[in-house]
Short mmCIF file of C-alpha atoms in Angstrom, two decimals:
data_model
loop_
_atom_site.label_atom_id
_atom_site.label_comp_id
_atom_site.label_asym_id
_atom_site.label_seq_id
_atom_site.Cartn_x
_atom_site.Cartn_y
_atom_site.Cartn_z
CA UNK M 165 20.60 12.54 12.55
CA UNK M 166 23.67 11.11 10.45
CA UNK M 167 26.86 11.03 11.85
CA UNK M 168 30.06 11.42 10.39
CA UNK M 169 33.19 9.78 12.89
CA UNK M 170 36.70 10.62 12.55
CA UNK M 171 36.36 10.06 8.75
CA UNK M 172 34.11 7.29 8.78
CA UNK M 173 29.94 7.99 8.34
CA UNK M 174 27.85 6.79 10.92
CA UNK M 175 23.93 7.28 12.04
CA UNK M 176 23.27 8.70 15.58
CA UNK M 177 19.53 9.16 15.32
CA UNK M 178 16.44 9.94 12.95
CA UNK M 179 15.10 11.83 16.38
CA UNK M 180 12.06 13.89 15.49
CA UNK M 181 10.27 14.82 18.70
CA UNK M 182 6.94 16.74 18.19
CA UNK M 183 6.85 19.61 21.20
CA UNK M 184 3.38 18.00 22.68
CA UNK M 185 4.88 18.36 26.08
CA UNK M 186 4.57 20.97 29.09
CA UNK M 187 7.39 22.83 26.53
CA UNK M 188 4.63 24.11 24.27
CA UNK M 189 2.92 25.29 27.35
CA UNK M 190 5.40 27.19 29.05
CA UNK M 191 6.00 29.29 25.53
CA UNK M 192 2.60 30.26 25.94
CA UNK M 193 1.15 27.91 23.38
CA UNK M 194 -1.41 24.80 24.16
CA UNK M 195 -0.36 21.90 22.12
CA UNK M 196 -2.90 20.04 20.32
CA UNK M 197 -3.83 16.74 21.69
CA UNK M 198 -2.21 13.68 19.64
CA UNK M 199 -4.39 11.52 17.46
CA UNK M 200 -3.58 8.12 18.24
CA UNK M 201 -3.71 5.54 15.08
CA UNK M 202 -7.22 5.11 14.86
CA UNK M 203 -7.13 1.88 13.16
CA UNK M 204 -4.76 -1.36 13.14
CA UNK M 205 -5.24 -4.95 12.32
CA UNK M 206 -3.51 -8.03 11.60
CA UNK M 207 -5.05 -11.11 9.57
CA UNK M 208 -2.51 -13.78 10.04
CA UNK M 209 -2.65 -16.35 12.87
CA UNK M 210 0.09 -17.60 14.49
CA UNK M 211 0.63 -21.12 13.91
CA UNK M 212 3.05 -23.56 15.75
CA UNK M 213 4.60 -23.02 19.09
CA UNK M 214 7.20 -21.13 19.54
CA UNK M 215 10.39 -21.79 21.07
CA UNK M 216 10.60 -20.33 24.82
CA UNK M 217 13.64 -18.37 25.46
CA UNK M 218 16.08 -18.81 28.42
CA UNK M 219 15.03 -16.62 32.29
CA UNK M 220 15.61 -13.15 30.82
CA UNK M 221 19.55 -11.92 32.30
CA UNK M 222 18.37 -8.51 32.08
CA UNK M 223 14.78 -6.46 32.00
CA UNK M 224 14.33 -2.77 31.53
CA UNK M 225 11.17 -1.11 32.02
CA UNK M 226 9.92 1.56 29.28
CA UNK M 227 7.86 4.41 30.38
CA UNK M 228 6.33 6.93 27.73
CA UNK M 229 7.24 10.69 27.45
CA UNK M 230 3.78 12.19 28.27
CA UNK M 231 1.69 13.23 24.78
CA UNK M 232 4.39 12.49 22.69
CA UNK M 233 4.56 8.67 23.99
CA UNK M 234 7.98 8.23 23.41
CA UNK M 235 10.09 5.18 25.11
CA UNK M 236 12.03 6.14 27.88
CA UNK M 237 14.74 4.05 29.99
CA UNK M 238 16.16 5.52 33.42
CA UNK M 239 20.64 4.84 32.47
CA UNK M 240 23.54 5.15 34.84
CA UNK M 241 26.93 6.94 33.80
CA UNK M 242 29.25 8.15 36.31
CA UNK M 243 27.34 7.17 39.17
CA UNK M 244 24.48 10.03 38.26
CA UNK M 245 20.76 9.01 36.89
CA UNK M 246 18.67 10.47 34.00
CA UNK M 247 16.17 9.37 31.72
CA UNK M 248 17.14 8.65 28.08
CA UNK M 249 15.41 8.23 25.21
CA UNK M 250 15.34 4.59 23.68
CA UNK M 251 15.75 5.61 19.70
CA UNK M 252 15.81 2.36 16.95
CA UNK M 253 16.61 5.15 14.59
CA UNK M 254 20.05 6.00 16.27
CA UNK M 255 23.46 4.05 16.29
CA UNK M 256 25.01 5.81 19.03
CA UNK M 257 24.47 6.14 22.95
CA UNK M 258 24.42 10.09 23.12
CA UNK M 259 24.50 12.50 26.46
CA UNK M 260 23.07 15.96 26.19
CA UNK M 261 26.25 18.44 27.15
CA UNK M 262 23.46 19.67 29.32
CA UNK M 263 23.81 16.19 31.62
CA UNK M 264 27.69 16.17 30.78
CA UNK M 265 28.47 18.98 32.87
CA UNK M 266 26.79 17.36 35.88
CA UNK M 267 29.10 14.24 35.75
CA UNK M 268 32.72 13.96 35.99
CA UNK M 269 33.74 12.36 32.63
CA UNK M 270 36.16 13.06 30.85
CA UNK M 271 36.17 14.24 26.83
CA UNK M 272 38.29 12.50 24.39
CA UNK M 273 37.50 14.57 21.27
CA UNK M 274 35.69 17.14 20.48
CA UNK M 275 37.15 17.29 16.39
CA UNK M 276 36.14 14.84 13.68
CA UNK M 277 32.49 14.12 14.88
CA UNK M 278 29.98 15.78 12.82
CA UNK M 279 26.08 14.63 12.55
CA UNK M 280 23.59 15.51 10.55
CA UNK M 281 19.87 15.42 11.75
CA UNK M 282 16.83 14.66 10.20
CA UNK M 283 16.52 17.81 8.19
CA UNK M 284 20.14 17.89 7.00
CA UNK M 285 21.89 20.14 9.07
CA UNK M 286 25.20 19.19 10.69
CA UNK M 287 26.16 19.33 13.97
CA UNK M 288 29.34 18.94 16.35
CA UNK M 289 29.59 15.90 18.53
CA UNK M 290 32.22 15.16 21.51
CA UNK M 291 33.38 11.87 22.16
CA UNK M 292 32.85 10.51 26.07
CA UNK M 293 35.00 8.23 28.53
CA UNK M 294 32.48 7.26 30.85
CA UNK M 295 30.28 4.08 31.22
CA UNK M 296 26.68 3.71 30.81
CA UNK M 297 24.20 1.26 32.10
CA UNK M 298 20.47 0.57 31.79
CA UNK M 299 18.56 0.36 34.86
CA UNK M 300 17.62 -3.29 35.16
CA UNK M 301 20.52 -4.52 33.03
CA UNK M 302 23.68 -6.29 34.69
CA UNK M 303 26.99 -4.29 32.54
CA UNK M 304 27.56 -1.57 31.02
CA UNK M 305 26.99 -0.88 27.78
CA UNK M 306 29.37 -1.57 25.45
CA UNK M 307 30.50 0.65 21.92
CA UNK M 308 31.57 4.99 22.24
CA UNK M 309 29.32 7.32 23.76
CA UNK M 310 29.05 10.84 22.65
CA UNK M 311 27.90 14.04 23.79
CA UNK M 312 25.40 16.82 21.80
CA UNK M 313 23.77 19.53 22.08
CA UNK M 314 20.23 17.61 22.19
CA UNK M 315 17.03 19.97 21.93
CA UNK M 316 16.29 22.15 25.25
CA UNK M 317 12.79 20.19 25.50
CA UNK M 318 14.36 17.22 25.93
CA UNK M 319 16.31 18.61 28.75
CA UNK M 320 12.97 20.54 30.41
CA UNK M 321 11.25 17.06 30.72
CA UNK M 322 14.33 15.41 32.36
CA UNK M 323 15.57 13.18 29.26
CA UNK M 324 19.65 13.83 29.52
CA UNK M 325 20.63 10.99 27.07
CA UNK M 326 19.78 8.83 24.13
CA UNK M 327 20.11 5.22 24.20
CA UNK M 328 20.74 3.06 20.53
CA UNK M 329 18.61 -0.55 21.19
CA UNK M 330 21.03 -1.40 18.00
CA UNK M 331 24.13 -1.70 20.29
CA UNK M 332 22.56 -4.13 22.87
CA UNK M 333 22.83 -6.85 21.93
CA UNK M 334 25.85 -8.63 21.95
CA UNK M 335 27.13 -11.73 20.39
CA UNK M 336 24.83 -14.98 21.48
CA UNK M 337 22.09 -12.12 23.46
CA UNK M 338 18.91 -11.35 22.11
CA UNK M 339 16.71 -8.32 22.64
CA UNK M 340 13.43 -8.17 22.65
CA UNK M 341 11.57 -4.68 22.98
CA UNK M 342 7.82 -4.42 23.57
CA UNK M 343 6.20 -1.48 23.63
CA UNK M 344 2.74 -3.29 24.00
CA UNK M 345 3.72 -4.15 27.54
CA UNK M 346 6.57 -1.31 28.19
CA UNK M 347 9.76 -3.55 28.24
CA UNK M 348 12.63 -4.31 27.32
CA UNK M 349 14.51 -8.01 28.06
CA UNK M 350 17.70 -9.01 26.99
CA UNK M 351 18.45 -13.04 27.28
CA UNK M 352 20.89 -15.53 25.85
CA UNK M 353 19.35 -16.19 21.78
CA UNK M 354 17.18 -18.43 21.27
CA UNK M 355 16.67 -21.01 17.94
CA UNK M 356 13.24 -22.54 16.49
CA UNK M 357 11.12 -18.89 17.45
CA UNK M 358 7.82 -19.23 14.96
CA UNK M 359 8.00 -16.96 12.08
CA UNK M 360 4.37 -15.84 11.39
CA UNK M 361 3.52 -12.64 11.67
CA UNK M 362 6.42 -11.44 11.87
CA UNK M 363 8.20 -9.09 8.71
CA UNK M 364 11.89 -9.11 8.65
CA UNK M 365 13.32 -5.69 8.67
CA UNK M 366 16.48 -4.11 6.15
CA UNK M 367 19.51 -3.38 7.10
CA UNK M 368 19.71 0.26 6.05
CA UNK M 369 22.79 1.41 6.96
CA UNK M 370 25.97 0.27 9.68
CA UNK M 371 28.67 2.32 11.21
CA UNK M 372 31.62 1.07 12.12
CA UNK M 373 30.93 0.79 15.88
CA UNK M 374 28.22 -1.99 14.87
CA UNK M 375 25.27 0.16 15.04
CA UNK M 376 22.61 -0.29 12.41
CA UNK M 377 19.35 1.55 11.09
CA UNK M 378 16.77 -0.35 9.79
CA UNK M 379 13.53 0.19 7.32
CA UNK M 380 10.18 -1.59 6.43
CA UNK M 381 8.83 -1.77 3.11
CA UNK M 382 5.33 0.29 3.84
CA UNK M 383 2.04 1.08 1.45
CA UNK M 384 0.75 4.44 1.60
CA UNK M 385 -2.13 6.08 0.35
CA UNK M 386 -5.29 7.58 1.17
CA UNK M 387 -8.13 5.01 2.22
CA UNK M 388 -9.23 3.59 -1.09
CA UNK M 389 -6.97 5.02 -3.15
CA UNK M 390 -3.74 3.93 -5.12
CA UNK M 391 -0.82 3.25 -2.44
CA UNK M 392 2.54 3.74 -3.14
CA UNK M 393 5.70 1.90 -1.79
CA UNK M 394 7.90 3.32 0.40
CA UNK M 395 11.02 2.89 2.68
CA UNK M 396 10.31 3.69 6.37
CA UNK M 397 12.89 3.66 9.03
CA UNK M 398 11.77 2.07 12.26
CA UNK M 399 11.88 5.10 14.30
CA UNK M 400 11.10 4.89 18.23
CA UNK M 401 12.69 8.35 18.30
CA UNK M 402 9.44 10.00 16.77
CA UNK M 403 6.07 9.95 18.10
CA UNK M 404 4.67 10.27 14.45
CA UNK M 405 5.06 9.18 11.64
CA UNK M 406 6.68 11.09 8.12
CA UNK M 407 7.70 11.55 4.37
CA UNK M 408 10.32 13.27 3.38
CA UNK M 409 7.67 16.32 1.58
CA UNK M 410 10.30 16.52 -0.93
CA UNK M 411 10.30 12.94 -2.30
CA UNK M 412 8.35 11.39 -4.87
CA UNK M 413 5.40 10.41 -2.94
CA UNK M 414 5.71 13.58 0.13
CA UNK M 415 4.86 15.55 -3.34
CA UNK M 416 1.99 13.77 -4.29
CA UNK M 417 0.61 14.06 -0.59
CA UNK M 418 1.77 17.93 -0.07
CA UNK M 419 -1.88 19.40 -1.72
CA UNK M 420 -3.62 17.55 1.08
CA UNK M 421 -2.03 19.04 3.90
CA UNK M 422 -4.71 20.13 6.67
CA UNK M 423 -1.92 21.86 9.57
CA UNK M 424 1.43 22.03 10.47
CA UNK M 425 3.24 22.04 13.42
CA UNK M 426 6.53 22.48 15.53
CA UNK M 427 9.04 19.58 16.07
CA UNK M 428 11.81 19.20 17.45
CA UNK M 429 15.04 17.56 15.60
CA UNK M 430 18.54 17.09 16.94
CA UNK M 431 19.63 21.02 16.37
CA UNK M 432 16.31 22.27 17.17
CA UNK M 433 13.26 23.26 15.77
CA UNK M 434 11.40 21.98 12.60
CA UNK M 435 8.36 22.72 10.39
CA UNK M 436 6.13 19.80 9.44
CA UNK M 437 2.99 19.28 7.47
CA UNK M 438 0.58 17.11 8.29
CA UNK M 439 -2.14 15.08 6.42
CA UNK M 440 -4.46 13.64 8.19
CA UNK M 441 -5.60 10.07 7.32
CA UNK M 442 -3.47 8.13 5.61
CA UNK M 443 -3.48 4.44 5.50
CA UNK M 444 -0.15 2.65 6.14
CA UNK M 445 0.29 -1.09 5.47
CA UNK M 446 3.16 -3.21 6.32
CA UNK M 447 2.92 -6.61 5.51
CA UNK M 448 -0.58 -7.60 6.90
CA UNK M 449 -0.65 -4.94 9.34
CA UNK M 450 -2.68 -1.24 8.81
CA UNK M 451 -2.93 1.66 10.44
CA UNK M 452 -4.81 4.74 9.72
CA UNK M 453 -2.67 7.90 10.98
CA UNK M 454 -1.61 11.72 10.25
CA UNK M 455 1.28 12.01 8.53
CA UNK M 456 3.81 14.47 8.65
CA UNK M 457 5.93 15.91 5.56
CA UNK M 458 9.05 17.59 6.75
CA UNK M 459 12.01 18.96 4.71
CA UNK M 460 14.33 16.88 2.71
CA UNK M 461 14.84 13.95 0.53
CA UNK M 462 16.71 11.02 2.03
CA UNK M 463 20.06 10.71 2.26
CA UNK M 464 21.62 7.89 -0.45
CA UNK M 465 24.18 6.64 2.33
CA UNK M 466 21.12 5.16 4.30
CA UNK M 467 18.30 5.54 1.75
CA UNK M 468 14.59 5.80 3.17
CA UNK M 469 11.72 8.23 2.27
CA UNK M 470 10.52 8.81 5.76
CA UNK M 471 10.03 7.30 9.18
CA UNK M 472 7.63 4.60 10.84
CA UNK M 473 7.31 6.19 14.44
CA UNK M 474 5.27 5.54 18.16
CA UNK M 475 2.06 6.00 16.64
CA UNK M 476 2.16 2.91 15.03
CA UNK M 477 4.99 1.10 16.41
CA UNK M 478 3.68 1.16 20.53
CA UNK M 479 1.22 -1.89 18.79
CA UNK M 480 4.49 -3.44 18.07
CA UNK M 481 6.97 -5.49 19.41
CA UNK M 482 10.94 -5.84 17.89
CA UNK M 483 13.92 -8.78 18.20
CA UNK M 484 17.33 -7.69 17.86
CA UNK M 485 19.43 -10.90 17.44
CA UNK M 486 22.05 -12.18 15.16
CA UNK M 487 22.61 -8.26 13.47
CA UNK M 488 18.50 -8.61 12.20
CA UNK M 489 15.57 -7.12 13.51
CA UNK M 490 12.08 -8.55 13.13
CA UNK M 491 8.84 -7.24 13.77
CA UNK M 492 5.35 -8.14 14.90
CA UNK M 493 2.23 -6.16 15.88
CA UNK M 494 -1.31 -6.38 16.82
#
């Protein structure tokens, strides 16, 4: 979702949560099981030795939201715990109003914040004056926190906020985030780190609180086929990943839908498409997953044509230091 704040445009989160949880179940439906990414591979080999940071200040533990395997961290505001979700596609630590009217914080606006979600539709934010800490980490967090209306099935499986890894780290801290081995560390930066295998992400878009987005140049296409470049926000915040089924290649993959499916975005419920086995490359890395097409076309203010989510990026692990983020997976 894109945020607009007190005038100024801002990203909260590109949140797009399939409903593969006990949700599905209690409305009577049985969600289908997830198809992991049956296929990934990297041909480069590290060469060099890299430069071993300082004793980590601070260390998180990540677990997954069951099916959908989405990163969780347990946070700390007002003295009350909940789980929140730990989105790279969101510049902006958000609290469900659900878990805002279980704390005593106070709300400092509730006019001028607008976001939209994934799917284009706007919705209110408040703005929150209350701290918020991840467990394992030594201070609070620094930049505004907000609160939403975030989707009921977050609430159901106890996830009560939304945490943006963008905002972590501050000046002279790196933070490295590996959802290979389900962690998070935040330490002092460190120089002279080898550079193979590892793709330097864009900058997408910034909002004025110092939150970024960022993308990865991807191939798609079916195996054997002629790929196409795309623009793919590195998403944490969805468990699959997607084209915008409007855009110029969504189009060209819309006659090979095989199902569709319920997600969830930021004001609720959303219809995607999915095609089932499409190859993904970035850089040396593959993967072989279903794609989903959902509605829209990108948005020109932070231009992308879809998302890279979980099912590729748990193989992964991502530095924030110095305002860049770089990647490296299996």
């Amino acid at each position: 979702m894109r945020m607009k704040c007190g005038g100024h445009r801002a990203v909260a989160s590109a949140l797009l949560l399939a409903i593969l949880t006990s949700t599905a179940s209690a409305c009577g439906q049985s969600p289908p099981p997830k198809r992991p990414a049956r296929s990934i591979k990297s041909t480069p080999k590290t060469t060099g030795t890299a430069a071993i940071p300082a004793p980590p200040a601070d260390r998180a533990t990540l677990t997954k939201l069951p099916r959908a395997g989405l990163p969780l961290v347990t946070v700390k505001v007002k003295g009350k715990t909940t789980l929140a979700l730990f989105d790279t596609g969101a510049t902006a630590h958000l609290l469900s109003k659900r878990f805002l009217a279980t704390i005593n914080a106070k709300v400092e606006s509730t006019g001028g914040n607008d976001a939209v979600d994934h799917n284009g539709k706007i919705f209110r934010l408040e703005k929150v004056r209350a701290p918020i800490r991840i467990e394992g980490f030594s201070h609070d967090e620094k930049g505004d926190l907000f609160a939403a209306d975030l989707p009921k099935s977050l609430h159901e499986v106890g996830v009560g906020a939304i945490v943006s890894p963008s905002l972590l780290a501050g000046s002279g801290e790196r933070v490295e985030i590996d959802f290979r081995e389900n962690v998070v560390l935040r330490t002092k930066s460190a120089t002279g780190e080898s550079k193979d295998n590892v793709v330097l992400a864009e900058e997408l878009c910034k909002d004025e609180s110092g939150g970024k987005l960022y993308g990865l140049s991807a191939m798609i296409g079916q195996a054997g086929g002629m790929p196409s470049l795309v623009r793919l926000l590195v998403d944490s915040g969805s468990d699959r990943s997607d084209l915008f089924k409007d855009g110029p290649k969504g189009k060209t993959l819309l006659p090979l839908v095989t199902s569709s499916r319920k997600a969830t975005v930021a004001t609720g419920e959303a219809k995607a498409k999915t095609v089932d086995d499409i190859e993904v490359r970035v850089g040396a890395w593959k993967w072989l997953l279903d794609l989903d097409l959902i509605g829209g076309a990108g948005d020109p203010g932070c231009p992308r044509d879809g998302v890279l989510g979980m099912d590729a990026l748990s193989r992964c692990k991502l530095v924030m230091q110095s305002g860049e983020l770089s990647v490296s997976c299996d």
